[in-house]
PDB file of C-alpha atoms in Angstrom:
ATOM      1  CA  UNK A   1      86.626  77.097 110.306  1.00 53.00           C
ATOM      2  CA  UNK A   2      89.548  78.308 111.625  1.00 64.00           C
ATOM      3  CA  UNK A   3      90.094  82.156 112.105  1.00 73.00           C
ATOM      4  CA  UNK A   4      91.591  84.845 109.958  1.00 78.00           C
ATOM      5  CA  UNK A   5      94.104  86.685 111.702  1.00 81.00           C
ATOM      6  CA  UNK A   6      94.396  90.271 111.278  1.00 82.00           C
ATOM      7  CA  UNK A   7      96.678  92.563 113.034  1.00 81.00           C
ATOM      8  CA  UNK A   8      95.799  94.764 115.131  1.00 82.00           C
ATOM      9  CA  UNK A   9      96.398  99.002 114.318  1.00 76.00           C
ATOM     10  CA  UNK A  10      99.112  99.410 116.937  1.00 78.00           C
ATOM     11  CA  UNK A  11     100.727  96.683 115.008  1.00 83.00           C
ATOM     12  CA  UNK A  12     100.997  98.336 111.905  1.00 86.00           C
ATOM     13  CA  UNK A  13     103.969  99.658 110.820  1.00 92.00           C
ATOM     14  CA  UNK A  14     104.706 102.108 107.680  1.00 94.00           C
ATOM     15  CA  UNK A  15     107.983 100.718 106.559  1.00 94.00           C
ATOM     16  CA  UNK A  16     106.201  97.019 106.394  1.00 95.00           C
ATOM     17  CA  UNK A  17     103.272  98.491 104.712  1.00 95.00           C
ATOM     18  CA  UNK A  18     105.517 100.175 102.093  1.00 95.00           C
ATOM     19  CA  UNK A  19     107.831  97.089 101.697  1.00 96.00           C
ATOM     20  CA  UNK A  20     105.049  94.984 100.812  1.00 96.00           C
ATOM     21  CA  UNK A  21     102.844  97.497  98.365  1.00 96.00           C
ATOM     22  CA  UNK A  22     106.166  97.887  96.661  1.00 95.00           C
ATOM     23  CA  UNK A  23     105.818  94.699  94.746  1.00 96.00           C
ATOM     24  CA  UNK A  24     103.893  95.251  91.433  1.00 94.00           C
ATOM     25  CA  UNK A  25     101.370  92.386  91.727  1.00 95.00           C
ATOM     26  CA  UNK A  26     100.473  93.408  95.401  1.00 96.00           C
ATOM     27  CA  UNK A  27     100.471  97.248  94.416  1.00 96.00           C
ATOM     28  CA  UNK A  28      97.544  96.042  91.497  1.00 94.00           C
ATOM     29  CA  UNK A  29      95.824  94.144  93.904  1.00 95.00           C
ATOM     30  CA  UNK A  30      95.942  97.122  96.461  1.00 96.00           C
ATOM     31  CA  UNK A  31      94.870  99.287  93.154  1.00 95.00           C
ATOM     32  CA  UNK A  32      92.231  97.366  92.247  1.00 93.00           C
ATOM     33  CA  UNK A  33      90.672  97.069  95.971  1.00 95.00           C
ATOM     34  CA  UNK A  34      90.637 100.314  96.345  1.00 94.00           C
ATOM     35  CA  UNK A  35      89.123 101.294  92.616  1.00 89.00           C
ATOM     36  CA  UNK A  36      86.299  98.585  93.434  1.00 85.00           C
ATOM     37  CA  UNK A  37      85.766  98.031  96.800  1.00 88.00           C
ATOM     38  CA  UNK A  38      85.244  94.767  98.509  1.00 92.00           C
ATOM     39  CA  UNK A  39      86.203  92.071  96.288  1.00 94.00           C
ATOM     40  CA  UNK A  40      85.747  87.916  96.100  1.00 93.00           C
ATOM     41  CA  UNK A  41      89.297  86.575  95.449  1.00 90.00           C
ATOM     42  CA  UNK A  42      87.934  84.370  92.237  1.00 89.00           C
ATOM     43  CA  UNK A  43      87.000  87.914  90.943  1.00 91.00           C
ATOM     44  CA  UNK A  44      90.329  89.480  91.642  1.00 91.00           C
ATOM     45  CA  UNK A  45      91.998  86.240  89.965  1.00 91.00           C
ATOM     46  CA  UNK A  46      90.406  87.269  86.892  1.00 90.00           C
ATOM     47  CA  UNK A  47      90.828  90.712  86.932  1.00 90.00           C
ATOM     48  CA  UNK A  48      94.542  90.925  87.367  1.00 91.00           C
ATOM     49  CA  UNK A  49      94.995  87.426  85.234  1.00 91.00           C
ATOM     50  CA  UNK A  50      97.351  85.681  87.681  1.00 93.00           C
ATOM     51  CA  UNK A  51      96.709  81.788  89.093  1.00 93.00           C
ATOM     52  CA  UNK A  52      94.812  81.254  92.382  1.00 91.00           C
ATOM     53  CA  UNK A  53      97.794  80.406  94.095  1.00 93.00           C
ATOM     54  CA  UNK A  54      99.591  83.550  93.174  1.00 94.00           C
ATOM     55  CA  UNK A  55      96.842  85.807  94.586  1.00 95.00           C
ATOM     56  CA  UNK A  56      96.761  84.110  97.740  1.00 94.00           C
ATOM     57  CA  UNK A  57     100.401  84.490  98.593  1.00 96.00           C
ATOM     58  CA  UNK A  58      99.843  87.930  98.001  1.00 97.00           C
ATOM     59  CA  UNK A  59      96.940  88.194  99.788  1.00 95.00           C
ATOM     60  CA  UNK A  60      98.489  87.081 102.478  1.00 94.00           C
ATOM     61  CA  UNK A  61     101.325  89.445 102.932  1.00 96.00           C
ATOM     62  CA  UNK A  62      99.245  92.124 102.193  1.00 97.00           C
ATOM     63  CA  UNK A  63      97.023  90.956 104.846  1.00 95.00           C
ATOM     64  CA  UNK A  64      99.581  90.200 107.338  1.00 94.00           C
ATOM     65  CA  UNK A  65     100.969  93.509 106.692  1.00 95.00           C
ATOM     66  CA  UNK A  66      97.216  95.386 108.076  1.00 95.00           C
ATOM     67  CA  UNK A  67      96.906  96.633 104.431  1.00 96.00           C
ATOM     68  CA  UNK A  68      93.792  94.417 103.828  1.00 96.00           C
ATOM     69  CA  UNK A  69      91.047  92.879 105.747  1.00 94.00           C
ATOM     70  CA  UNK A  70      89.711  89.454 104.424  1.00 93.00           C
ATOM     71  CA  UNK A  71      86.459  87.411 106.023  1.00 91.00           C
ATOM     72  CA  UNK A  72      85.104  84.531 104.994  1.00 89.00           C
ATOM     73  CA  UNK A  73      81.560  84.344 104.036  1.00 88.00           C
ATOM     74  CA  UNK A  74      81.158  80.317 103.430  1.00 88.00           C
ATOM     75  CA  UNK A  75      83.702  79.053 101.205  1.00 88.00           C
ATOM     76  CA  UNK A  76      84.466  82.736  99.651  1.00 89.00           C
ATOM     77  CA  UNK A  77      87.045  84.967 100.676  1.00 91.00           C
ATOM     78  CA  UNK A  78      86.028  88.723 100.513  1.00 94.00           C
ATOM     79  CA  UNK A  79      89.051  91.092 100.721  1.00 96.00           C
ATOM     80  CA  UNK A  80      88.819  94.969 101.244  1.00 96.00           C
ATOM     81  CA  UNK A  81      91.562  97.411 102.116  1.00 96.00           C
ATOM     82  CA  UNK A  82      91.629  98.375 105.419  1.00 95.00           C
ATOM     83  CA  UNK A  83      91.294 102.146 104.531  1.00 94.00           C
ATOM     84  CA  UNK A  84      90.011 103.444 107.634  1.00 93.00           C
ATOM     85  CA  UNK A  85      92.759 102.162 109.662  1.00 93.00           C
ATOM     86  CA  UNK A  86      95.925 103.432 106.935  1.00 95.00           C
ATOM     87  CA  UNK A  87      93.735 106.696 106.603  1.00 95.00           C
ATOM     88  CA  UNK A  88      93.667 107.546 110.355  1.00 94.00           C
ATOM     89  CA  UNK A  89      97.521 106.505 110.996  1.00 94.00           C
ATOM     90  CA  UNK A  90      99.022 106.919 107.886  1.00 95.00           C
ATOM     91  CA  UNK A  91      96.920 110.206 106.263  1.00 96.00           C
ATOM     92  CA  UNK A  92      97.358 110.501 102.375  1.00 94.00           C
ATOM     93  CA  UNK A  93      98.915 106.984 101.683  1.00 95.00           C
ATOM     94  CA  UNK A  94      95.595 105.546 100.393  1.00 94.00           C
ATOM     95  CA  UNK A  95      95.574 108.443  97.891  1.00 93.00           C
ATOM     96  CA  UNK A  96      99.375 107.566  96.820  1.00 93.00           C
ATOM     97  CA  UNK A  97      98.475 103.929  96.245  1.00 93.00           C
ATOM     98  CA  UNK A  98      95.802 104.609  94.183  1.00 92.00           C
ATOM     99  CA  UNK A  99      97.618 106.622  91.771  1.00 88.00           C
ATOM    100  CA  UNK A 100      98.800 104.896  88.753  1.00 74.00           C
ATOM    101  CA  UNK A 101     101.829 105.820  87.385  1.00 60.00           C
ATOM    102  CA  UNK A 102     101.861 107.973  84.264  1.00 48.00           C
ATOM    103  CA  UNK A 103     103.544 106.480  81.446  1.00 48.00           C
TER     104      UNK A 103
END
């Protein structure tokens, strides 16, 4: 099995980060990580009702981007935010992500 590539913390940057939380889909995933943890991507599919294929592009940018971490455990894919990483270099952004817009 071929491995998943992660980048490293001196490779994140705040302006990519921010780019690629600022599409909706990826800012619910990144919302929904962070409200319950380490996730399997079937159950993410079916908590944010979008196709497979869908939540793995997304996956991967937000993975490519340091935001999440994702290991493979058999055939499953379990994805987590990288929180202690953004927390230590980027202090307070976990706590804007999480906050849902008020209405």
């Amino acid at each position: 099995m071929r491995e998943i590539r992660h980048p490293g913390g001196s490779e994140l940057d705040l302006a990519t980060i921010l780019r690629t939380v600022g599409d909706p889909v990826r800012l619910a995933i990144v919302q929904e990580l962070l409200g319950g943890g380490e996730r399997i991507c079937t159950t993410l599919t079916e908590s944010l009702d979008i196709p497979a294929s869908t939540l793995s592009y997304h996956l991967r940018l937000l993975r490519e981007a340091g935001v999440t971490r994702t290991r493979a455990v058999g055939t499953q894919r379990h994805v987590s935010v990288r929180a202690d990483d953004l927390e230590r270099l980027f202090p307070g952004l976990l706590d804007v992500l999480a906050a849902k817009a008020a209405v």
